[in-house]
Amino acid sequence: MTERLHLILIGPPGAGKSTVAGLLVRQAPLTVIATGQRLRQEIAAGTPIGRTIGPLLEQGHFAPDTLMDRLMRQWLREVPADHGFLLDGYPRNPEQALALEAMLADRRRPLTGAIALEIDDAEAVRRLGGRRICRWSGEPFTLHVSDEAAVARCAALGGVLATRDDDRPEVIAERLRVYERETEPLISFYSRRGLLHHIDAAGSPEQVAERVLAHVRRDAG
């Protein structure tokens, strides 16, 4: 598949967007713009942006649209000309979706598809409630407490398991409420534009990534 793909991932917390994105880039020339990861880096670095959004994210809320639109315009400029892109975490609502359309029109890089990963709330809570970060001397990595091999690897590296602030039970519940209220309208937005792909997010990340690719390849002909 040599055509440049311009994709977004939509889905509730726990749907596995970041993991699936990491698998998709192995199959196509895509630059991943994962907004959550980039914002957490800003927070860790203590930048002015990080200090602004840190308290919001800790409570399960989103960064302001005006800030995210400005950051996204900057990040899109960094995508190589011979790469497509995969947006994970933006747009969050129809207002951001309209802003994205204007950005892409300016760059003559229209959206190829909107991938909607679907999972029920019970499974989302199970996944997020068991998610941990292995912090060690190298690059931290994410695992689930049910993954005995990953937990053992963390211990062998001398790492410590930590829970993200936004994976606390009360924050998980708020994140799901915010998603339903603000982000689910994107499903209708992209359905009306004929860009939406409904993808079952149950199963392993590898299985989900294969489903995504099958849909995209089918539409690409």
Short mmCIF file of N, CA, C and O in Angstrom, two decimals, residues 7 10 24 27 33 43 58 66 76-77 83 96 103 105 115 123 128 130 138 140 145 160 164 168 170 174 196 215 218:
data_model
loop_
_atom_site.label_atom_id
_atom_site.label_comp_id
_atom_site.label_asym_id
_atom_site.label_seq_id
_atom_site.Cartn_x
_atom_site.Cartn_y
_atom_site.Cartn_z
N LEU A 7 -5.31 9.38 8.34
CA LEU A 7 -6.29 8.70 9.18
C LEU A 7 -6.39 9.34 10.55
O LEU A 7 -5.42 9.93 11.06
N ILE A 10 -10.63 7.15 16.47
CA ILE A 10 -11.64 7.59 17.43
C ILE A 10 -11.97 6.40 18.33
O ILE A 10 -12.08 5.26 17.84
N LEU A 24 0.09 -0.13 13.32
CA LEU A 24 -0.23 0.29 11.96
C LEU A 24 0.97 0.92 11.25
O LEU A 24 1.12 0.75 10.04
N GLN A 27 3.04 -1.15 8.99
CA GLN A 27 2.45 -1.63 7.75
C GLN A 27 2.36 -0.55 6.67
O GLN A 27 2.13 -0.87 5.50
N ILE A 33 0.71 11.07 15.24
CA ILE A 33 0.63 12.24 16.12
C ILE A 33 -0.31 11.86 17.26
O ILE A 33 -1.54 11.93 17.12
N ILE A 43 3.90 18.07 30.08
CA ILE A 43 3.68 18.12 31.53
C ILE A 43 4.95 17.69 32.26
O ILE A 43 5.39 18.34 33.22
N GLU A 58 -5.40 15.58 34.76
CA GLU A 58 -5.47 14.81 36.00
C GLU A 58 -6.91 14.59 36.44
O GLU A 58 -7.22 13.59 37.09
N THR A 66 -8.82 25.68 21.49
CA THR A 66 -7.94 26.67 20.85
C THR A 66 -6.48 26.25 20.96
O THR A 66 -5.71 26.40 20.00
N LEU A 76 1.28 19.02 12.27
CA LEU A 76 1.06 18.59 10.89
C LEU A 76 2.15 19.11 9.96
O LEU A 76 2.50 18.45 8.97
N ARG A 77 2.68 20.28 10.26
CA ARG A 77 3.77 20.82 9.43
C ARG A 77 5.02 19.96 9.51
O ARG A 77 5.87 20.01 8.61
N HIS A 83 5.08 10.91 3.68
CA HIS A 83 4.38 10.14 4.71
C HIS A 83 2.91 10.55 4.78
O HIS A 83 2.56 11.71 4.54
N GLN A 96 -13.38 20.66 16.73
CA GLN A 96 -12.00 20.36 16.34
C GLN A 96 -11.96 19.70 14.97
O GLN A 96 -11.02 19.93 14.20
N MET A 103 -7.41 22.91 8.23
CA MET A 103 -5.96 22.72 8.19
C MET A 103 -5.56 21.84 7.01
O MET A 103 -4.59 22.15 6.29
N ALA A 105 -7.26 21.17 4.28
CA ALA A 105 -7.55 21.83 3.01
C ALA A 105 -6.41 22.77 2.64
O ALA A 105 -5.99 22.84 1.47
N ILE A 115 -11.25 6.02 11.78
CA ILE A 115 -11.35 4.67 12.33
C ILE A 115 -11.97 4.75 13.71
O ILE A 115 -11.37 5.31 14.64
N GLU A 123 -15.36 -3.34 29.58
CA GLU A 123 -14.04 -3.75 29.11
C GLU A 123 -13.07 -2.58 29.19
O GLU A 123 -11.87 -2.77 29.52
N LEU A 128 -8.23 -0.21 31.60
CA LEU A 128 -7.59 0.95 32.20
C LEU A 128 -7.26 0.71 33.68
O LEU A 128 -6.22 1.15 34.16
N GLY A 130 -6.31 -1.94 35.05
CA GLY A 130 -5.14 -2.80 35.20
C GLY A 130 -3.91 -2.28 34.48
O GLY A 130 -2.86 -2.93 34.48
N GLY A 138 15.55 3.07 31.63
CA GLY A 138 15.35 3.33 30.21
C GLY A 138 14.00 3.96 29.93
O GLY A 138 13.37 4.56 30.83
N PRO A 140 10.22 4.35 29.73
CA PRO A 140 9.08 3.69 30.38
C PRO A 140 8.18 3.01 29.36
O PRO A 140 8.08 3.45 28.21
N VAL A 145 -1.55 -5.50 34.27
CA VAL A 145 -1.17 -6.35 35.40
C VAL A 145 -1.47 -7.83 35.13
O VAL A 145 -0.89 -8.70 35.77
N VAL A 160 9.75 -0.21 38.42
CA VAL A 160 8.67 -0.06 39.39
C VAL A 160 7.38 0.19 38.63
O VAL A 160 7.35 1.01 37.70
N ARG A 164 -0.95 5.56 36.15
CA ARG A 164 -1.12 6.93 35.66
C ARG A 164 -2.22 7.63 36.43
O ARG A 164 -3.20 7.01 36.84
N ARG A 168 -6.90 6.37 37.58
CA ARG A 168 -7.57 6.14 38.86
C ARG A 168 -9.06 5.91 38.60
O ARG A 168 -9.63 6.48 37.67
N GLU A 170 -11.94 6.92 39.77
CA GLU A 170 -12.85 8.05 39.64
C GLU A 170 -12.55 8.85 38.37
O GLU A 170 -13.45 9.42 37.76
N GLU A 174 -14.94 9.52 34.88
CA GLU A 174 -15.12 10.86 34.32
C GLU A 174 -14.67 10.89 32.87
O GLU A 174 -15.32 11.53 32.02
N LEU A 196 -16.24 7.08 7.73
CA LEU A 196 -16.19 6.33 8.98
C LEU A 196 -16.05 4.82 8.74
O LEU A 196 -16.71 4.24 7.90
N HIS A 215 -10.09 -2.79 6.31
CA HIS A 215 -11.06 -1.76 5.91
C HIS A 215 -10.41 -0.72 5.02
O HIS A 215 -10.96 -0.33 3.99
N ARG A 218 -9.50 -2.10 1.61
CA ARG A 218 -10.69 -2.31 0.79
C ARG A 218 -11.11 -1.01 0.12
O ARG A 218 -11.42 -0.96 -1.08
#
